[in-house]
PDB file of C-alpha atoms in Angstrom:
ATOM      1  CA  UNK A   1      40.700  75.264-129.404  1.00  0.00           C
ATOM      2  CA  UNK A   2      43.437  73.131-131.013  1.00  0.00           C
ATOM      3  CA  UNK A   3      41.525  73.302-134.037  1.00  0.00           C
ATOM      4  CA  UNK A   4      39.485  75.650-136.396  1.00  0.00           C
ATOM      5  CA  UNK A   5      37.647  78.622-135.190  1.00  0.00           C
ATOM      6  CA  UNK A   6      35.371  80.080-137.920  1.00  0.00           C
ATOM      7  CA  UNK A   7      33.660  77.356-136.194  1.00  0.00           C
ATOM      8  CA  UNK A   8      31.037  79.278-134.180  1.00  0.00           C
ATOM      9  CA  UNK A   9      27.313  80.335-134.734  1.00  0.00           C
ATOM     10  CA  UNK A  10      24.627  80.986-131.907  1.00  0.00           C
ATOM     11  CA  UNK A  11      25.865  79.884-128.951  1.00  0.00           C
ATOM     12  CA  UNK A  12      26.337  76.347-129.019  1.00  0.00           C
ATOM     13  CA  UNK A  13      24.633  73.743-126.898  1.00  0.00           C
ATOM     14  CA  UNK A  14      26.703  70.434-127.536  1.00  0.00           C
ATOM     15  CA  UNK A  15      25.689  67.782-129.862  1.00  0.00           C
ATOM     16  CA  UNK A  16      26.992  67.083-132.828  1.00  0.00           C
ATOM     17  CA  UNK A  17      27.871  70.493-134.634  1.00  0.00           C
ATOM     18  CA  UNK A  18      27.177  69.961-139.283  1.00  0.00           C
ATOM     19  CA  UNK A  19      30.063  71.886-140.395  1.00  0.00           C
ATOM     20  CA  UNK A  20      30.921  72.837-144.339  1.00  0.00           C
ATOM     21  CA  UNK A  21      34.337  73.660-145.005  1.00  0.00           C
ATOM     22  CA  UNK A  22      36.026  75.140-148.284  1.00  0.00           C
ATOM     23  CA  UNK A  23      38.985  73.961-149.678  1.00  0.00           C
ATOM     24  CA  UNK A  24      39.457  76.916-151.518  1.00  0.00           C
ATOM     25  CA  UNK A  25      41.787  76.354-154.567  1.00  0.00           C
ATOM     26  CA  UNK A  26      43.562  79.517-156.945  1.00  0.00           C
ATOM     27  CA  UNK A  27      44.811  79.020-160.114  1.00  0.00           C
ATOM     28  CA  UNK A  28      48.305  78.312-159.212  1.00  0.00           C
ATOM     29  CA  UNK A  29      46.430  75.199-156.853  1.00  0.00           C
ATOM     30  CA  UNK A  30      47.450  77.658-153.865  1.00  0.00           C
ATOM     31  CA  UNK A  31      45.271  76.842-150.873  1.00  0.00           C
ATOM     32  CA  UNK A  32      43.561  79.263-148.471  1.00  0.00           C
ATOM     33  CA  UNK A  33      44.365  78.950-145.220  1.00  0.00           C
ATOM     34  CA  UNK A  34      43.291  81.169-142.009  1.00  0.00           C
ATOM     35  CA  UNK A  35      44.960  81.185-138.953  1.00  0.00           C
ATOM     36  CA  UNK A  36      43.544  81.459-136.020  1.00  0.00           C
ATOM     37  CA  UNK A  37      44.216  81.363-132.121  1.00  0.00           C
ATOM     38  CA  UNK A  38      42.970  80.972-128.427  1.00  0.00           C
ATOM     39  CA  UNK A  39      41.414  84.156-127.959  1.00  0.00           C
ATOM     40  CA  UNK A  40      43.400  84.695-124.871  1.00  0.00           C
ATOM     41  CA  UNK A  41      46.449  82.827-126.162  1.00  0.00           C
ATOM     42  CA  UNK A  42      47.476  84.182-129.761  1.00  0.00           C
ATOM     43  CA  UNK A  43      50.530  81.719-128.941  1.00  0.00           C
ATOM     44  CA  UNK A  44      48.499  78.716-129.541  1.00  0.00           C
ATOM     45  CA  UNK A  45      47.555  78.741-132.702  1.00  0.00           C
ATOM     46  CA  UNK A  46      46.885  76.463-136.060  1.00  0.00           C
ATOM     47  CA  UNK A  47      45.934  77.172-139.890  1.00  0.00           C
ATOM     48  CA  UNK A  48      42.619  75.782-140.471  1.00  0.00           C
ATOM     49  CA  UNK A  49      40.235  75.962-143.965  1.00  0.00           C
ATOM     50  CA  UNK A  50      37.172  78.352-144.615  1.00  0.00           C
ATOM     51  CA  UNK A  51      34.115  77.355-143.267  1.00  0.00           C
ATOM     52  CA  UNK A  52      31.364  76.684-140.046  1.00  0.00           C
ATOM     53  CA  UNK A  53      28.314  75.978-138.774  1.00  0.00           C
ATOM     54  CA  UNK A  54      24.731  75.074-140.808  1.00  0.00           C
ATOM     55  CA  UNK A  55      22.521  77.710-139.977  1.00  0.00           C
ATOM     56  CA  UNK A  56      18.720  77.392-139.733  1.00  0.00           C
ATOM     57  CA  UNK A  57      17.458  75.442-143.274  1.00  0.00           C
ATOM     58  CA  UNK A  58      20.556  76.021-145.077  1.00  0.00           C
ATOM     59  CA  UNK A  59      22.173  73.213-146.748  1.00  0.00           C
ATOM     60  CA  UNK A  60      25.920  72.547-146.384  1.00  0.00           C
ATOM     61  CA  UNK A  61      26.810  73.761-149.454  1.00  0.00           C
ATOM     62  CA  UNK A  62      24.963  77.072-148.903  1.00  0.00           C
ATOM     63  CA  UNK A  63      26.965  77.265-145.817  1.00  0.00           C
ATOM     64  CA  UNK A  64      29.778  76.633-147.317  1.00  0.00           C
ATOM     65  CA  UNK A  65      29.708  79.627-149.589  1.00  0.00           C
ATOM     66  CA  UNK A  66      28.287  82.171-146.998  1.00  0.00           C
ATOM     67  CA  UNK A  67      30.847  81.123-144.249  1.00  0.00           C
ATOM     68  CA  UNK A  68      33.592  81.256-147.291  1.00  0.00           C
ATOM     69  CA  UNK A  69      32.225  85.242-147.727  1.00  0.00           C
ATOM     70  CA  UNK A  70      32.249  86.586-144.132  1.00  0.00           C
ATOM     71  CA  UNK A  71      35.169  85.077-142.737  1.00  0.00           C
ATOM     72  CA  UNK A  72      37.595  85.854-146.628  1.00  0.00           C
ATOM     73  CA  UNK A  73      35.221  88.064-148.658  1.00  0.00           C
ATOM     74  CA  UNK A  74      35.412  85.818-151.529  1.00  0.00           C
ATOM     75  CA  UNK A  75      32.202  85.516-153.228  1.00  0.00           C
ATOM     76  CA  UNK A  76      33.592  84.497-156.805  1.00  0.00           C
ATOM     77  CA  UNK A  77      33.588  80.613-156.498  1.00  0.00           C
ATOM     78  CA  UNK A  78      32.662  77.462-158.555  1.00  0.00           C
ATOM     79  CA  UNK A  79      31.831  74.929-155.572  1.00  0.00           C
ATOM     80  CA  UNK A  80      32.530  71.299-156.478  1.00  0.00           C
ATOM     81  CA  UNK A  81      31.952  68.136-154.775  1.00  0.00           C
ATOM     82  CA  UNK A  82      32.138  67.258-150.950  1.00  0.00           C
ATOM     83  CA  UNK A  83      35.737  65.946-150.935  1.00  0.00           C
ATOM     84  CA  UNK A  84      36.482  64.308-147.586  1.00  0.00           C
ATOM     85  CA  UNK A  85      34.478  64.112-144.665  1.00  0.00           C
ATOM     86  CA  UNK A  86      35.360  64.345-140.769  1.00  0.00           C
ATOM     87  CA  UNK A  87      34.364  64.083-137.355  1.00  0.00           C
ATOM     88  CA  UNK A  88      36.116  65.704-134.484  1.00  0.00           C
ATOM     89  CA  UNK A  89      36.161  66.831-130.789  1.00  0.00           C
ATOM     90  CA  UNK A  90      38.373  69.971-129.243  1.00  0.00           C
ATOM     91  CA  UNK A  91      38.257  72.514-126.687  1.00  0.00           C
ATOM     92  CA  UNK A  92      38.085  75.997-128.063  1.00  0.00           C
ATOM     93  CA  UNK A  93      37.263  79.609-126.006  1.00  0.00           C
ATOM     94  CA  UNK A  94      36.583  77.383-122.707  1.00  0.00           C
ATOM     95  CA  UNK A  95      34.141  74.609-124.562  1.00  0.00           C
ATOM     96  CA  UNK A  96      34.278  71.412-126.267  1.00  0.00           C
ATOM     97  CA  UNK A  97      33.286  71.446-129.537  1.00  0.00           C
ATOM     98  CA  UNK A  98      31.878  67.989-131.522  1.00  0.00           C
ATOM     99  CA  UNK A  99      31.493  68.289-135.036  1.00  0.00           C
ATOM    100  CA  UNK A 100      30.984  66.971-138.258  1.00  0.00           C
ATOM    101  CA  UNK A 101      32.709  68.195-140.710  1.00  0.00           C
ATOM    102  CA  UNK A 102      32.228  68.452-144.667  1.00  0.00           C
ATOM    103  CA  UNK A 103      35.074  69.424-147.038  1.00  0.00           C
ATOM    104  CA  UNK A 104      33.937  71.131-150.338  1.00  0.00           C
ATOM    105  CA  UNK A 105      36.772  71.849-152.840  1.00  0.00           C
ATOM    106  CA  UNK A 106      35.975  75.054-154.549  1.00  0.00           C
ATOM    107  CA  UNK A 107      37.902  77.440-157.151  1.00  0.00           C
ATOM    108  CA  UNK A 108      38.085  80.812-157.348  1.00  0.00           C
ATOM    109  CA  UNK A 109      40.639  83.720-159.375  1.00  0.00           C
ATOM    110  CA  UNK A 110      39.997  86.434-156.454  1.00  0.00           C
ATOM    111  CA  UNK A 111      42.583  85.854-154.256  1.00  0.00           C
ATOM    112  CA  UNK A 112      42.685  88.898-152.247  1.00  0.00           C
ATOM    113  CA  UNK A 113      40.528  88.610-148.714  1.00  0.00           C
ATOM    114  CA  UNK A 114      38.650  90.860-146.785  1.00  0.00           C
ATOM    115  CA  UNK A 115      37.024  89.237-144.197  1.00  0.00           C
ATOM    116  CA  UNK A 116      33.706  91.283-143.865  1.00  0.00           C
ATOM    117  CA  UNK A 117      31.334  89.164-141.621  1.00  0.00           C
ATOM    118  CA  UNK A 118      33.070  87.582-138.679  1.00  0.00           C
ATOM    119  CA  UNK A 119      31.562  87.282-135.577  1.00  0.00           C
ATOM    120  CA  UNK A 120      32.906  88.342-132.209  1.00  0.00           C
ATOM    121  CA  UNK A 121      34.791  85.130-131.310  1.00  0.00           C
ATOM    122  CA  UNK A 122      36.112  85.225-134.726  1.00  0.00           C
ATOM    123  CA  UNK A 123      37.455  88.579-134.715  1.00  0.00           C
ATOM    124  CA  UNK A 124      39.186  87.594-131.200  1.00  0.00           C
ATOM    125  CA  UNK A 125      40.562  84.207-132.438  1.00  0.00           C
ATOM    126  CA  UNK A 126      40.963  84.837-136.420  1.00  0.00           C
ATOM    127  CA  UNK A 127      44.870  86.729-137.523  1.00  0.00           C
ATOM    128  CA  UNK A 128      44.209  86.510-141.021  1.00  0.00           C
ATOM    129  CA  UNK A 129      44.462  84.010-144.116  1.00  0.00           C
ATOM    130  CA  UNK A 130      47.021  82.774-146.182  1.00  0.00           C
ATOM    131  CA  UNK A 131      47.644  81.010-149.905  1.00  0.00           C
ATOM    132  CA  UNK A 132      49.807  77.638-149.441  1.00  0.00           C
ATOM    133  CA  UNK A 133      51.115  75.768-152.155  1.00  0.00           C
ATOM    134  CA  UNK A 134      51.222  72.388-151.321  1.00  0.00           C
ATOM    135  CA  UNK A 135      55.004  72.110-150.869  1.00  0.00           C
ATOM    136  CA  UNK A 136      55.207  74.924-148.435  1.00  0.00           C
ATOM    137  CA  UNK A 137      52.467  73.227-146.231  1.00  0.00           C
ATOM    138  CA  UNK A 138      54.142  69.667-146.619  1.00  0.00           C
ATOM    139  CA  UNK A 139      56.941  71.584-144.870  1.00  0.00           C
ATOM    140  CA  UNK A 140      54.777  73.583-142.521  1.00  0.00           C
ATOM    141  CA  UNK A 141      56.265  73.496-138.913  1.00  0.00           C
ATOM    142  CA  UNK A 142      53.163  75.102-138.044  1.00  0.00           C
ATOM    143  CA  UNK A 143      49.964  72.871-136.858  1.00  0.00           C
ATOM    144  CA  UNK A 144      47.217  72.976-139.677  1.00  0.00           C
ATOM    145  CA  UNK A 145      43.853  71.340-139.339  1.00  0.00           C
ATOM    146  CA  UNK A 146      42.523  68.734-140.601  1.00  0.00           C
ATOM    147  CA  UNK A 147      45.860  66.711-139.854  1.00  0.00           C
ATOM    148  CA  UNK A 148      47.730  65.633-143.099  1.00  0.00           C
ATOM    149  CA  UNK A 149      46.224  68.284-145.421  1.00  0.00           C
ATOM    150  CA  UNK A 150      49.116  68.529-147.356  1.00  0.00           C
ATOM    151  CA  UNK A 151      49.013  64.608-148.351  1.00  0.00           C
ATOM    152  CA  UNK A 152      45.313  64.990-148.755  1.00  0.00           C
ATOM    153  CA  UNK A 153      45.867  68.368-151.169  1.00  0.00           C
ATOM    154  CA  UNK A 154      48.792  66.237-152.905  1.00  0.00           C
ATOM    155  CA  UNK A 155      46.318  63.122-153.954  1.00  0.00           C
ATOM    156  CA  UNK A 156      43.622  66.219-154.789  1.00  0.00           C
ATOM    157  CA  UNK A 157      46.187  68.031-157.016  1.00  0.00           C
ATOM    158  CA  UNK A 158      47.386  64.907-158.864  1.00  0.00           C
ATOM    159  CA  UNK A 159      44.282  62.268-158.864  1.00  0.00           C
ATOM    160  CA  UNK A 160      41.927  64.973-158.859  1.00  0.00           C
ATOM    161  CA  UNK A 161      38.477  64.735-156.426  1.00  0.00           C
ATOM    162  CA  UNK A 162      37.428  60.839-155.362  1.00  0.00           C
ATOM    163  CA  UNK A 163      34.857  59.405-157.202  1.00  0.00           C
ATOM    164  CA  UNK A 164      33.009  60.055-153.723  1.00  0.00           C
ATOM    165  CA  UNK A 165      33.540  62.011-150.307  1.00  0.00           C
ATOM    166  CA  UNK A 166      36.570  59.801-148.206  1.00  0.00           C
ATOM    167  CA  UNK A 167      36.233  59.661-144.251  1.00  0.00           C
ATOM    168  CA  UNK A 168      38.762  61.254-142.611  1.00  0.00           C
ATOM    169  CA  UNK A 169      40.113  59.600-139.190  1.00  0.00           C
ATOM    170  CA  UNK A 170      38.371  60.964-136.359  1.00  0.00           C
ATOM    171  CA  UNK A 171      40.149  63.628-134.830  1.00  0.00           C
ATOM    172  CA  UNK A 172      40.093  64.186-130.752  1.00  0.00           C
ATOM    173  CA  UNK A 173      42.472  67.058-129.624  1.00  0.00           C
TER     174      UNK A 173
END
């Protein structure tokens, strides 16, 4: 992929793929990145946010939370609001992947991870996770997903959440 793993339930059979995402937030406003890879290419690789695929009758936000425990272990969280919202396309472990995408901003004070409930692809494409502040990922050579996270965590940090979830530009990789 050229864009977040985590991002795998079932097998999936094309269509348009509801994903909840965390923005996970410490209290230093350090966000939690993981970083994943081709599974047969650690070389190409990105930093991506917390989250994956609605399961079953689960609503985004419950996915949200449970995707936010098995692929970090972090389990002590105030959710907020849906801050941005996305749809994208990219190839990932020999498939195209369409999805879209909800961005939750959430809190927490645990900050160590433990990933305890990744599934097979993730364990082949996940390296482990990471706290940014915003000025390291504004100067991030690395590629992090969704494109221009660090102005979209700068507006967060200093406007605080939009009155109501902003559209992201569709992202095709």
């Amino acid at each position: 992929m050229s864009a977040e793993p985590g991002c795998e339930q079932p097998p999936y059979e094309g269509g348009l793929r509801k994903v909840a995402r965390v923005v996970l937030l410490d209290p230093a406003d350090r966000i939690l990145l993981l970083h994943g890879h081709e599974p047969d290419d650690p070389a190409d690789d990105w930093w991506f946010t917390p989250g994956g695929g609605v399961e079953g009758a689960e609503t985004r936000a419950q996915a949200a939370l449970r995707e936010l425990a098995e692929e970090t272990g972090i389990t002590e969280v105030d959710l907020g609001p849906v801050l941005w919202r996305r749809r994208c396309s990219f190839p990932f472990a020999g498939r195209r992947w369409d999805q879209d995408e909800w961005y939750y901003l959430a809190r927490t004070t645990q900050t160590a991870t433990a990933p305890a409930g990744l599934t097979e692809l993730e364990r082949r494409s996940v390296a482990g996770a990471r706290w940014w502040t915003c000025r390291e990922l504004s100067r991030a050579h690395e590629t992090v997903y969704p494109t221009r996270l660090a102005e979209l965590l700068r507006t967060l940090l200093d406007e605080g959440p939009p009155a109501g979830p902003l559209t992201l530009d569709t992202e095709i990789v």
